[in-house]
Amino acid sequence: MDARIREHAETIADHSAGIESGDNVVIQMPREAEDLAVALHEICGDRGANPVYLNYSKRAQRAFKRASAEFTEPSHRRALYEEADVFVIARGGSNATEDADVDPETNAAYNRAMEEVKRTRLSKTWCLTQYPTASHAQLAGMSTEAYENFVWDAVSLDWDAQREHQAQMVEILDDAEEVRIRSGEETDLTLDVAGNRTLNDYGEKNLPGGEVFTAPVRDGVDGEVYFDLPLYRYGREIEGVRLRFEDGEVVSHSAERNGDLLTGILDTDEGSRRLGELGIGMNRQIDRFTYNMLFDEKMGDTVHMAVGSAYPETVGEDNEINESAEHVDMIVDMSEDSVIEIDGEVIQRNGTFAFEDGF
């Protein structure tokens, strides 16, 4: 086994999930990531934790979605989640576009049925990570070896140093009332964040980490945004997304590619037409776009916003949590002709923060 796989597992167990004696641990990974699952099982055995291995197959899930007339909550799966203490989930798989031919309305119906199960999982300790596979290397336009190096370099960052770097932005954003994002001629968006909390993602729930994020007030988003970086969702590429917000709600939208999929996402439920997250990428180790949101949203010189559910821990007690079966992140490149203003003060210009090298 590659020594970097064991290091990856140790980072998950020590830094991200804090696996301890007696923990009931659910390890959910595709078969391509079996080496990482093996390393995690060894750690669980050494520490007296109790692992359960779920071999996730996107191909099997696709077959289920395409064959089902309707979906109901899987109570047995929810029971497992309720008894679990820790979840470790790795993305990977042999085909990154396996579910590309699942109808958007089917995906929306499935997500609605799984909403309470998902909330149960998110209420526990969890870590989402990536196992480097050939399919994701191909998606990123990289050789398998280069992609392995990219993933494991990003995972093995000095997370204490990254936390301290990002804490500077947390301090600024935590006291903010209004954030304005301007980029090029098509993005000018104002977000009310008063009373909400900013979290410092330094490789715990997401591995790799490298962002700070909060939630906008549910009805406090106005303006237009053009997401100039594409995303993959349900095995299909959505490109050139434009959203216009009034009083927190998407009132018009378009996409240059796969607009029907974007419409299906926004039509999932009432909450999917509102923003649940504003994130600012701060991980300079992630220096290229790879069509993988777990990495892409952490890139320096970017901001991302997610339509759909908000993380409850980012929402102040006097504000309403946006709830949805969806949470779809989209990215704006802030490296050129762009500024982030907080309460009228420019804190980032063309990707450089005021507390870095200045403007």
mmCIF file of C-alpha atoms in Angstrom:
data_model
loop_
_atom_site.group_PDB
_atom_site.id
_atom_site.type_symbol
_atom_site.label_atom_id
_atom_site.label_comp_id
_atom_site.label_asym_id
_atom_site.label_seq_id
_atom_site.Cartn_x
_atom_site.Cartn_y
_atom_site.Cartn_z
ATOM 1 C CA MET A 1 0.000 0.000 0.000
ATOM 2 C CA ASP A 2 1.214 3.492 -0.855
ATOM 3 C CA ALA A 3 2.445 5.132 2.351
ATOM 4 C CA ARG A 4 0.472 8.245 1.457
ATOM 5 C CA ILE A 5 -2.770 6.273 1.786
ATOM 6 C CA ARG A 6 -1.933 5.414 5.387
ATOM 7 C CA GLU A 7 -1.032 9.059 6.004
ATOM 8 C CA HIS A 8 -4.377 10.053 4.512
ATOM 9 C CA ALA A 9 -6.176 7.651 6.859
ATOM 10 C CA GLU A 10 -4.243 8.930 9.864
ATOM 11 C CA THR A 11 -5.116 12.530 9.003
ATOM 12 C CA ILE A 12 -8.791 11.559 8.831
ATOM 13 C CA ALA A 13 -8.672 9.644 12.108
ATOM 14 C CA ASP A 14 -6.576 12.161 14.069
ATOM 15 C CA HIS A 15 -7.291 15.586 12.642
ATOM 16 C CA SER A 16 -10.650 15.372 10.875
ATOM 17 C CA ALA A 17 -12.816 12.840 12.701
ATOM 18 C CA GLY A 18 -11.028 12.248 16.011
ATOM 19 C CA ILE A 19 -11.824 8.517 16.044
ATOM 20 C CA GLU A 20 -11.712 7.154 19.597
ATOM 21 C CA SER A 21 -12.295 3.931 21.481
ATOM 22 C CA GLY A 22 -15.941 2.872 21.385
ATOM 23 C CA ASP A 23 -16.889 5.039 18.404
ATOM 24 C CA ASN A 24 -19.310 3.486 15.921
ATOM 25 C CA VAL A 25 -17.734 4.455 12.597
ATOM 26 C CA VAL A 26 -19.444 4.290 9.195
ATOM 27 C CA ILE A 27 -16.940 4.137 6.331
ATOM 28 C CA GLN A 28 -18.616 4.789 2.968
ATOM 29 C CA MET A 29 -16.399 4.493 -0.101
ATOM 30 C CA PRO A 30 -16.374 3.087 -3.626
ATOM 31 C CA ARG A 31 -14.479 -0.132 -4.268
ATOM 32 C CA GLU A 32 -11.672 1.865 -5.914
ATOM 33 C CA ALA A 33 -10.913 3.350 -2.481
ATOM 34 C CA GLU A 34 -10.645 0.001 -0.697
ATOM 35 C CA ASP A 35 -7.024 0.625 0.335
ATOM 36 C CA LEU A 36 -8.104 3.740 2.230
ATOM 37 C CA ALA A 37 -10.941 1.761 3.824
ATOM 38 C CA VAL A 38 -8.466 -0.956 4.852
ATOM 39 C CA ALA A 39 -6.147 1.594 6.457
ATOM 40 C CA LEU A 40 -9.077 3.121 8.348
ATOM 41 C CA HIS A 41 -10.195 -0.312 9.553
ATOM 42 C CA GLU A 42 -6.715 -0.946 10.911
ATOM 43 C CA ILE A 43 -6.843 2.347 12.801
ATOM 44 C CA CYS A 44 -10.290 1.510 14.167
ATOM 45 C CA GLY A 45 -8.975 -1.865 15.330
ATOM 46 C CA ASP A 46 -5.968 -0.274 17.028
ATOM 47 C CA ARG A 47 -8.174 2.233 18.850
ATOM 48 C CA GLY A 48 -11.078 0.000 19.787
ATOM 49 C CA ALA A 49 -13.593 1.679 17.452
ATOM 50 C CA ASN A 50 -16.326 -0.268 15.628
ATOM 51 C CA PRO A 51 -16.327 0.179 11.819
ATOM 52 C CA VAL A 52 -19.091 -0.631 9.341
ATOM 53 C CA TYR A 53 -18.111 -0.532 5.666
ATOM 54 C CA LEU A 54 -20.614 0.667 3.064
ATOM 55 C CA ASN A 55 -19.340 -0.017 -0.452
ATOM 56 C CA TYR A 56 -20.890 2.885 -2.330
ATOM 57 C CA SER A 57 -21.662 2.299 -6.004
ATOM 58 C CA LYS A 58 -22.835 5.201 -8.134
ATOM 59 C CA ARG A 59 -23.716 2.633 -10.809
ATOM 60 C CA ALA A 60 -26.048 0.805 -8.414
ATOM 61 C CA GLN A 61 -27.598 4.062 -7.227
ATOM 62 C CA ARG A 62 -28.207 5.083 -10.837
ATOM 63 C CA ALA A 63 -29.966 1.780 -11.510
ATOM 64 C CA PHE A 64 -32.208 2.283 -8.467
ATOM 65 C CA LYS A 65 -33.135 5.839 -9.404
ATOM 66 C CA ARG A 66 -33.955 4.942 -13.012
ATOM 67 C CA ALA A 67 -36.067 1.928 -12.001
ATOM 68 C CA SER A 68 -38.069 3.490 -9.164
ATOM 69 C CA ALA A 69 -41.470 5.066 -9.649
ATOM 70 C CA GLU A 70 -41.267 6.879 -6.307
ATOM 71 C CA PHE A 71 -38.965 7.156 -3.319
ATOM 72 C CA THR A 72 -39.551 6.768 0.402
ATOM 73 C CA GLU A 73 -37.189 7.362 3.303
ATOM 74 C CA PRO A 74 -35.035 4.261 3.946
ATOM 75 C CA SER A 75 -35.742 3.839 7.659
ATOM 76 C CA HIS A 76 -33.115 1.115 8.053
ATOM 77 C CA ARG A 77 -30.450 3.441 6.718
ATOM 78 C CA ARG A 78 -31.595 6.184 9.047
ATOM 79 C CA ALA A 79 -31.393 3.734 11.968
ATOM 80 C CA LEU A 80 -27.758 3.019 11.104
ATOM 81 C CA TYR A 81 -27.026 6.735 10.949
ATOM 82 C CA GLU A 82 -28.714 7.373 14.292
ATOM 83 C CA GLU A 83 -26.486 4.786 15.973
ATOM 84 C CA ALA A 84 -23.278 6.023 14.343
ATOM 85 C CA ASP A 85 -20.821 8.426 15.967
ATOM 86 C CA VAL A 86 -18.510 9.113 13.008
ATOM 87 C CA PHE A 87 -18.907 9.078 9.229
ATOM 88 C CA VAL A 88 -16.012 8.928 6.797
ATOM 89 C CA ILE A 89 -17.016 9.314 3.158
ATOM 90 C CA ALA A 90 -14.627 9.213 0.208
ATOM 91 C CA ARG A 91 -15.467 10.183 -3.327
ATOM 92 C CA GLY A 92 -13.913 8.253 -6.192
ATOM 93 C CA GLY A 93 -15.319 5.636 -8.513
ATOM 94 C CA SER A 94 -14.506 4.445 -11.996
ATOM 95 C CA ASN A 95 -16.839 6.801 -13.878
ATOM 96 C CA ALA A 96 -17.354 10.382 -12.724
ATOM 97 C CA THR A 97 -20.336 10.759 -15.097
ATOM 98 C CA GLU A 98 -22.079 7.473 -14.236
ATOM 99 C CA ASP A 99 -25.397 9.114 -13.333
ATOM 100 C CA ALA A 100 -25.491 11.594 -16.224
ATOM 101 C CA ASP A 101 -28.671 10.061 -17.691
ATOM 102 C CA VAL A 102 -30.796 10.284 -14.541
ATOM 103 C CA ASP A 103 -33.641 12.741 -15.040
ATOM 104 C CA PRO A 104 -33.302 15.974 -12.975
ATOM 105 C CA GLU A 105 -36.819 15.524 -11.575
ATOM 106 C CA THR A 106 -35.882 12.014 -10.417
ATOM 107 C CA ASN A 107 -32.810 13.361 -8.631
ATOM 108 C CA ALA A 108 -34.928 16.021 -6.956
ATOM 109 C CA ALA A 109 -37.487 13.448 -5.783
ATOM 110 C CA TYR A 110 -34.749 11.180 -4.442
ATOM 111 C CA ASN A 111 -33.106 14.030 -2.546
ATOM 112 C CA ARG A 112 -36.400 15.027 -0.967
ATOM 113 C CA ALA A 113 -36.910 11.460 0.268
ATOM 114 C CA MET A 114 -33.377 11.396 1.707
ATOM 115 C CA GLU A 115 -33.504 14.823 3.370
ATOM 116 C CA GLU A 116 -34.088 13.649 6.954
ATOM 117 C CA VAL A 117 -31.528 10.858 6.601
ATOM 118 C CA LYS A 118 -28.997 13.411 5.401
ATOM 119 C CA ARG A 119 -29.759 15.689 8.344
ATOM 120 C CA THR A 120 -29.181 12.801 10.714
ATOM 121 C CA ARG A 121 -25.752 12.196 9.200
ATOM 122 C CA LEU A 122 -24.820 15.868 9.301
ATOM 123 C CA SER A 123 -25.686 16.017 13.001
ATOM 124 C CA LYS A 124 -22.825 13.587 13.748
ATOM 125 C CA THR A 125 -19.062 13.894 13.349
ATOM 126 C CA TRP A 126 -18.290 13.504 9.649
ATOM 127 C CA CYS A 127 -15.497 13.854 7.130
ATOM 128 C CA LEU A 128 -15.817 13.994 3.350
ATOM 129 C CA THR A 129 -12.644 13.353 1.378
ATOM 130 C CA GLN A 130 -11.404 12.251 -2.038
ATOM 131 C CA TYR A 131 -9.609 9.119 -3.148
ATOM 132 C CA PRO A 132 -7.577 9.743 -6.329
ATOM 133 C CA THR A 133 -8.861 7.597 -9.169
ATOM 134 C CA ALA A 134 -8.182 7.508 -12.890
ATOM 135 C CA SER A 135 -11.671 8.799 -13.712
ATOM 136 C CA HIS A 136 -11.218 11.935 -11.630
ATOM 137 C CA ALA A 137 -7.715 12.402 -13.049
ATOM 138 C CA GLN A 138 -9.219 12.282 -16.518
ATOM 139 C CA LEU A 139 -11.899 14.784 -15.528
ATOM 140 C CA ALA A 140 -9.171 17.108 -14.275
ATOM 141 C CA GLY A 141 -7.108 16.661 -17.455
ATOM 142 C CA MET A 142 -4.224 15.109 -15.527
ATOM 143 C CA SER A 143 -2.299 11.856 -15.549
ATOM 144 C CA THR A 144 -3.217 9.414 -12.810
ATOM 145 C CA GLU A 145 0.144 9.904 -11.106
ATOM 146 C CA ALA A 146 -0.062 13.693 -11.255
ATOM 147 C CA TYR A 147 -3.583 13.610 -9.845
ATOM 148 C CA GLU A 148 -2.514 11.327 -6.999
ATOM 149 C CA ASN A 149 0.237 13.801 -6.122
ATOM 150 C CA PHE A 150 -2.230 16.687 -6.330
ATOM 151 C CA VAL A 151 -4.764 15.037 -3.993
ATOM 152 C CA TRP A 152 -2.304 13.813 -1.396
ATOM 153 C CA ASP A 153 -0.366 17.093 -1.361
ATOM 154 C CA ALA A 154 -3.628 18.941 -0.685
ATOM 155 C CA VAL A 155 -4.669 16.501 2.048
ATOM 156 C CA SER A 156 -1.326 16.624 3.881
ATOM 157 C CA LEU A 157 -1.244 20.402 4.355
ATOM 158 C CA ASP A 158 -0.072 21.987 7.620
ATOM 159 C CA TRP A 159 -3.588 22.437 8.941
ATOM 160 C CA ASP A 160 -2.559 24.414 12.030
ATOM 161 C CA ALA A 161 -0.892 27.022 9.829
ATOM 162 C CA GLN A 162 -3.871 27.036 7.461
ATOM 163 C CA ARG A 163 -6.248 27.567 10.378
ATOM 164 C CA GLU A 164 -4.253 30.596 11.554
ATOM 165 C CA HIS A 165 -4.150 32.080 8.057
ATOM 166 C CA GLN A 166 -7.907 31.720 7.624
ATOM 167 C CA ALA A 167 -8.681 32.987 11.127
ATOM 168 C CA GLN A 168 -7.850 36.489 9.891
ATOM 169 C CA MET A 169 -10.769 36.309 7.465
ATOM 170 C CA VAL A 170 -13.050 34.718 10.039
ATOM 171 C CA GLU A 171 -12.476 37.644 12.391
ATOM 172 C CA ILE A 172 -13.417 40.138 9.668
ATOM 173 C CA LEU A 173 -16.471 38.267 8.394
ATOM 174 C CA ASP A 174 -17.814 37.272 11.803
ATOM 175 C CA ASP A 175 -18.518 40.902 12.712
ATOM 176 C CA ALA A 176 -19.902 41.824 9.295
ATOM 177 C CA GLU A 177 -23.395 42.914 8.442
ATOM 178 C CA GLU A 178 -23.164 43.126 4.655
ATOM 179 C CA VAL A 179 -20.944 41.539 2.008
ATOM 180 C CA ARG A 180 -20.794 42.854 -1.540
ATOM 181 C CA ILE A 181 -19.169 40.821 -4.308
ATOM 182 C CA ARG A 182 -18.299 42.443 -7.619
ATOM 183 C CA SER A 183 -16.569 40.683 -10.503
ATOM 184 C CA GLY A 184 -16.371 41.823 -14.093
ATOM 185 C CA GLU A 185 -19.477 43.315 -15.642
ATOM 186 C CA GLU A 186 -21.929 40.568 -14.674
ATOM 187 C CA THR A 187 -21.546 40.028 -10.927
ATOM 188 C CA ASP A 188 -22.725 42.568 -8.383
ATOM 189 C CA LEU A 189 -24.322 40.836 -5.430
ATOM 190 C CA THR A 190 -25.101 42.058 -1.922
ATOM 191 C CA LEU A 191 -25.569 39.587 0.927
ATOM 192 C CA ASP A 192 -26.893 40.340 4.400
ATOM 193 C CA VAL A 193 -24.926 38.214 6.903
ATOM 194 C CA ALA A 194 -25.833 40.083 10.100
ATOM 195 C CA GLY A 195 -26.069 37.789 13.116
ATOM 196 C CA ASN A 196 -24.738 34.720 11.332
ATOM 197 C CA ARG A 197 -21.537 32.895 12.228
ATOM 198 C CA THR A 198 -18.409 32.290 10.158
ATOM 199 C CA LEU A 199 -16.725 28.885 10.292
ATOM 200 C CA ASN A 200 -13.069 28.120 9.635
ATOM 201 C CA ASP A 201 -12.727 25.004 7.458
ATOM 202 C CA TYR A 202 -9.220 23.686 7.993
ATOM 203 C CA GLY A 203 -9.563 20.043 7.013
ATOM 204 C CA GLU A 204 -12.087 18.651 9.473
ATOM 205 C CA LYS A 205 -15.488 18.072 7.845
ATOM 206 C CA ASN A 206 -13.945 18.516 4.411
ATOM 207 C CA LEU A 207 -10.518 17.072 3.655
ATOM 208 C CA PRO A 208 -8.917 18.999 2.094
ATOM 209 C CA GLY A 209 -10.197 22.139 3.753
ATOM 210 C CA GLY A 210 -9.235 25.687 2.959
ATOM 211 C CA GLU A 211 -12.182 28.066 3.132
ATOM 212 C CA VAL A 212 -14.137 30.234 5.501
ATOM 213 C CA PHE A 213 -17.894 30.176 5.116
ATOM 214 C CA THR A 214 -21.114 31.538 6.518
ATOM 215 C CA ALA A 215 -24.799 31.725 5.565
ATOM 216 C CA PRO A 216 -26.578 34.751 4.142
ATOM 217 C CA VAL A 217 -29.746 35.875 5.881
ATOM 218 C CA ARG A 218 -32.503 33.967 4.133
ATOM 219 C CA ASP A 219 -34.188 36.960 2.480
ATOM 220 C CA GLY A 220 -31.085 39.151 2.375
ATOM 221 C CA VAL A 221 -29.547 38.489 -1.054
ATOM 222 C CA ASP A 222 -30.010 40.937 -3.936
ATOM 223 C CA GLY A 223 -28.358 41.428 -7.297
ATOM 224 C CA GLU A 224 -26.849 39.307 -10.027
ATOM 225 C CA VAL A 225 -24.044 36.767 -10.133
ATOM 226 C CA TYR A 226 -22.294 35.012 -12.989
ATOM 227 C CA PHE A 227 -20.535 31.775 -12.014
ATOM 228 C CA ASP A 228 -17.712 31.682 -14.527
ATOM 229 C CA LEU A 229 -16.315 28.314 -13.460
ATOM 230 C CA PRO A 230 -18.313 25.178 -14.370
ATOM 231 C CA LEU A 231 -19.437 22.394 -12.057
ATOM 232 C CA TYR A 232 -20.344 18.739 -12.333
ATOM 233 C CA ARG A 233 -23.639 17.693 -10.785
ATOM 234 C CA TYR A 234 -25.269 14.289 -11.239
ATOM 235 C CA GLY A 235 -22.634 13.400 -13.829
ATOM 236 C CA ARG A 236 -23.303 16.415 -16.079
ATOM 237 C CA GLU A 237 -21.447 19.669 -16.540
ATOM 238 C CA ILE A 238 -23.337 22.872 -15.830
ATOM 239 C CA GLU A 239 -21.588 25.863 -17.358
ATOM 240 C CA GLY A 240 -22.074 29.629 -17.373
ATOM 241 C CA VAL A 241 -24.698 29.913 -14.626
ATOM 242 C CA ARG A 242 -26.384 33.284 -14.140
ATOM 243 C CA LEU A 243 -28.689 33.940 -11.193
ATOM 244 C CA ARG A 244 -30.626 37.065 -10.274
ATOM 245 C CA PHE A 245 -31.831 37.452 -6.694
ATOM 246 C CA GLU A 246 -34.539 39.616 -5.166
ATOM 247 C CA ASP A 247 -35.192 39.479 -1.422
ATOM 248 C CA GLY A 248 -33.120 36.310 -1.186
ATOM 249 C CA GLU A 249 -34.894 34.341 -3.919
ATOM 250 C CA VAL A 250 -33.728 33.389 -7.405
ATOM 251 C CA VAL A 251 -36.161 35.210 -9.691
ATOM 252 C CA SER A 252 -34.416 34.421 -12.978
ATOM 253 C CA HIS A 253 -31.712 32.017 -14.041
ATOM 254 C CA SER A 254 -29.888 30.650 -17.069
ATOM 255 C CA ALA A 255 -26.976 28.422 -17.965
ATOM 256 C CA GLU A 256 -24.890 28.163 -21.104
ATOM 257 C CA ARG A 257 -24.875 24.379 -20.828
ATOM 258 C CA ASN A 258 -27.356 21.928 -19.244
ATOM 259 C CA GLY A 259 -29.819 24.603 -18.192
ATOM 260 C CA ASP A 260 -32.481 21.937 -17.681
ATOM 261 C CA LEU A 261 -30.382 20.409 -14.910
ATOM 262 C CA LEU A 262 -29.985 23.814 -13.249
ATOM 263 C CA THR A 263 -33.753 24.329 -13.446
ATOM 264 C CA GLY A 264 -34.336 20.902 -11.886
ATOM 265 C CA ILE A 265 -32.035 21.792 -8.985
ATOM 266 C CA LEU A 266 -33.758 25.132 -8.377
ATOM 267 C CA ASP A 267 -37.195 23.482 -8.563
ATOM 268 C CA THR A 268 -36.381 20.828 -5.951
ATOM 269 C CA ASP A 269 -38.148 22.735 -3.166
ATOM 270 C CA GLU A 270 -38.703 26.274 -1.908
ATOM 271 C CA GLY A 271 -35.318 26.409 -0.191
ATOM 272 C CA SER A 272 -33.379 25.466 -3.322
ATOM 273 C CA ARG A 273 -34.055 28.919 -4.792
ATOM 274 C CA ARG A 274 -32.241 30.638 -1.921
ATOM 275 C CA LEU A 275 -28.599 30.744 -0.881
ATOM 276 C CA GLY A 276 -27.510 28.557 2.010
ATOM 277 C CA GLU A 277 -23.799 29.344 1.945
ATOM 278 C CA LEU A 278 -21.238 31.978 1.081
ATOM 279 C CA GLY A 279 -17.671 30.665 1.070
ATOM 280 C CA ILE A 280 -14.299 32.272 0.404
ATOM 281 C CA GLY A 281 -11.518 30.019 -0.931
ATOM 282 C CA MET A 282 -8.154 30.404 0.810
ATOM 283 C CA ASN A 283 -6.122 27.259 0.049
ATOM 284 C CA ARG A 284 -3.158 28.279 -2.118
ATOM 285 C CA GLN A 285 -2.020 24.633 -2.362
ATOM 286 C CA ILE A 286 -5.028 23.991 -4.610
ATOM 287 C CA ASP A 287 -3.774 25.913 -7.603
ATOM 288 C CA ARG A 288 -5.771 24.463 -10.471
ATOM 289 C CA PHE A 289 -9.378 23.762 -11.419
ATOM 290 C CA THR A 290 -10.210 20.035 -11.490
ATOM 291 C CA TYR A 291 -14.005 19.793 -11.895
ATOM 292 C CA ASN A 292 -14.208 18.566 -8.290
ATOM 293 C CA MET A 293 -16.041 20.925 -5.959
ATOM 294 C CA LEU A 294 -14.385 19.462 -2.866
ATOM 295 C CA PHE A 295 -11.149 21.000 -4.165
ATOM 296 C CA ASP A 296 -12.307 23.765 -6.502
ATOM 297 C CA GLU A 297 -14.297 25.694 -3.889
ATOM 298 C CA LYS A 298 -11.165 25.914 -1.688
ATOM 299 C CA MET A 299 -8.963 27.534 -4.348
ATOM 300 C CA GLY A 300 -7.487 30.894 -3.516
ATOM 301 C CA ASP A 301 -8.854 33.784 -5.602
ATOM 302 C CA THR A 302 -12.403 32.365 -5.603
ATOM 303 C CA VAL A 303 -15.692 32.711 -3.826
ATOM 304 C CA HIS A 304 -18.482 30.173 -3.958
ATOM 305 C CA MET A 305 -22.152 30.227 -3.121
ATOM 306 C CA ALA A 306 -24.508 27.320 -2.623
ATOM 307 C CA VAL A 307 -28.182 27.289 -3.453
ATOM 308 C CA GLY A 308 -30.094 25.138 -0.992
ATOM 309 C CA SER A 309 -29.575 24.120 2.591
ATOM 310 C CA ALA A 310 -27.586 26.157 5.092
ATOM 311 C CA TYR A 311 -25.374 24.575 7.723
ATOM 312 C CA PRO A 312 -27.261 25.190 10.996
ATOM 313 C CA GLU A 313 -24.061 26.056 12.861
ATOM 314 C CA THR A 314 -23.571 29.088 10.577
ATOM 315 C CA VAL A 315 -26.994 30.583 11.310
ATOM 316 C CA GLY A 316 -27.511 32.859 14.316
ATOM 317 C CA GLU A 317 -30.282 32.067 16.758
ATOM 318 C CA ASP A 318 -32.339 35.067 15.636
ATOM 319 C CA ASN A 319 -32.174 34.121 11.944
ATOM 320 C CA GLU A 320 -34.090 31.475 10.004
ATOM 321 C CA ILE A 321 -32.213 28.454 8.655
ATOM 322 C CA ASN A 322 -32.696 27.864 4.949
ATOM 323 C CA GLU A 323 -33.725 24.242 4.532
ATOM 324 C CA SER A 324 -33.595 22.238 1.323
ATOM 325 C CA ALA A 325 -32.869 18.778 0.002
ATOM 326 C CA GLU A 326 -30.213 20.379 -2.234
ATOM 327 C CA HIS A 327 -26.892 22.077 -1.551
ATOM 328 C CA VAL A 328 -25.149 22.981 -4.797
ATOM 329 C CA ASP A 329 -21.960 25.060 -4.763
ATOM 330 C CA MET A 330 -21.003 27.319 -7.662
ATOM 331 C CA ILE A 331 -17.800 29.340 -8.079
ATOM 332 C CA VAL A 332 -16.825 32.858 -9.124
ATOM 333 C CA ASP A 333 -13.215 33.482 -10.168
ATOM 334 C CA MET A 334 -12.060 36.572 -8.241
ATOM 335 C CA SER A 335 -8.512 36.792 -9.615
ATOM 336 C CA GLU A 336 -9.158 39.710 -12.001
ATOM 337 C CA ASP A 337 -11.377 42.810 -12.009
ATOM 338 C CA SER A 338 -12.969 41.710 -8.741
ATOM 339 C CA VAL A 339 -13.449 42.955 -5.191
ATOM 340 C CA ILE A 340 -15.014 41.743 -1.976
ATOM 341 C CA GLU A 341 -16.356 44.522 0.227
ATOM 342 C CA ILE A 342 -17.437 44.039 3.819
ATOM 343 C CA ASP A 343 -19.540 46.832 5.291
ATOM 344 C CA GLY A 344 -18.241 49.133 2.575
ATOM 345 C CA GLU A 345 -14.540 48.339 3.029
ATOM 346 C CA VAL A 346 -12.582 46.454 0.362
ATOM 347 C CA ILE A 347 -10.991 43.408 1.979
ATOM 348 C CA GLN A 348 -9.981 41.563 -1.192
ATOM 349 C CA ARG A 349 -8.979 42.918 -4.589
ATOM 350 C CA ASN A 350 -8.196 40.629 -7.537
ATOM 351 C CA GLY A 351 -7.702 37.677 -5.191
ATOM 352 C CA THR A 352 -5.358 39.382 -2.729
ATOM 353 C CA PHE A 353 -6.562 39.977 0.818
ATOM 354 C CA ALA A 354 -5.887 43.236 2.634
ATOM 355 C CA PHE A 355 -4.068 41.272 5.366
ATOM 356 C CA GLU A 356 -1.744 39.597 2.850
ATOM 357 C CA ASP A 357 0.456 41.801 0.656
ATOM 358 C CA GLY A 358 -1.913 44.744 0.486
ATOM 359 C CA PHE A 359 -3.336 46.119 -2.719
#
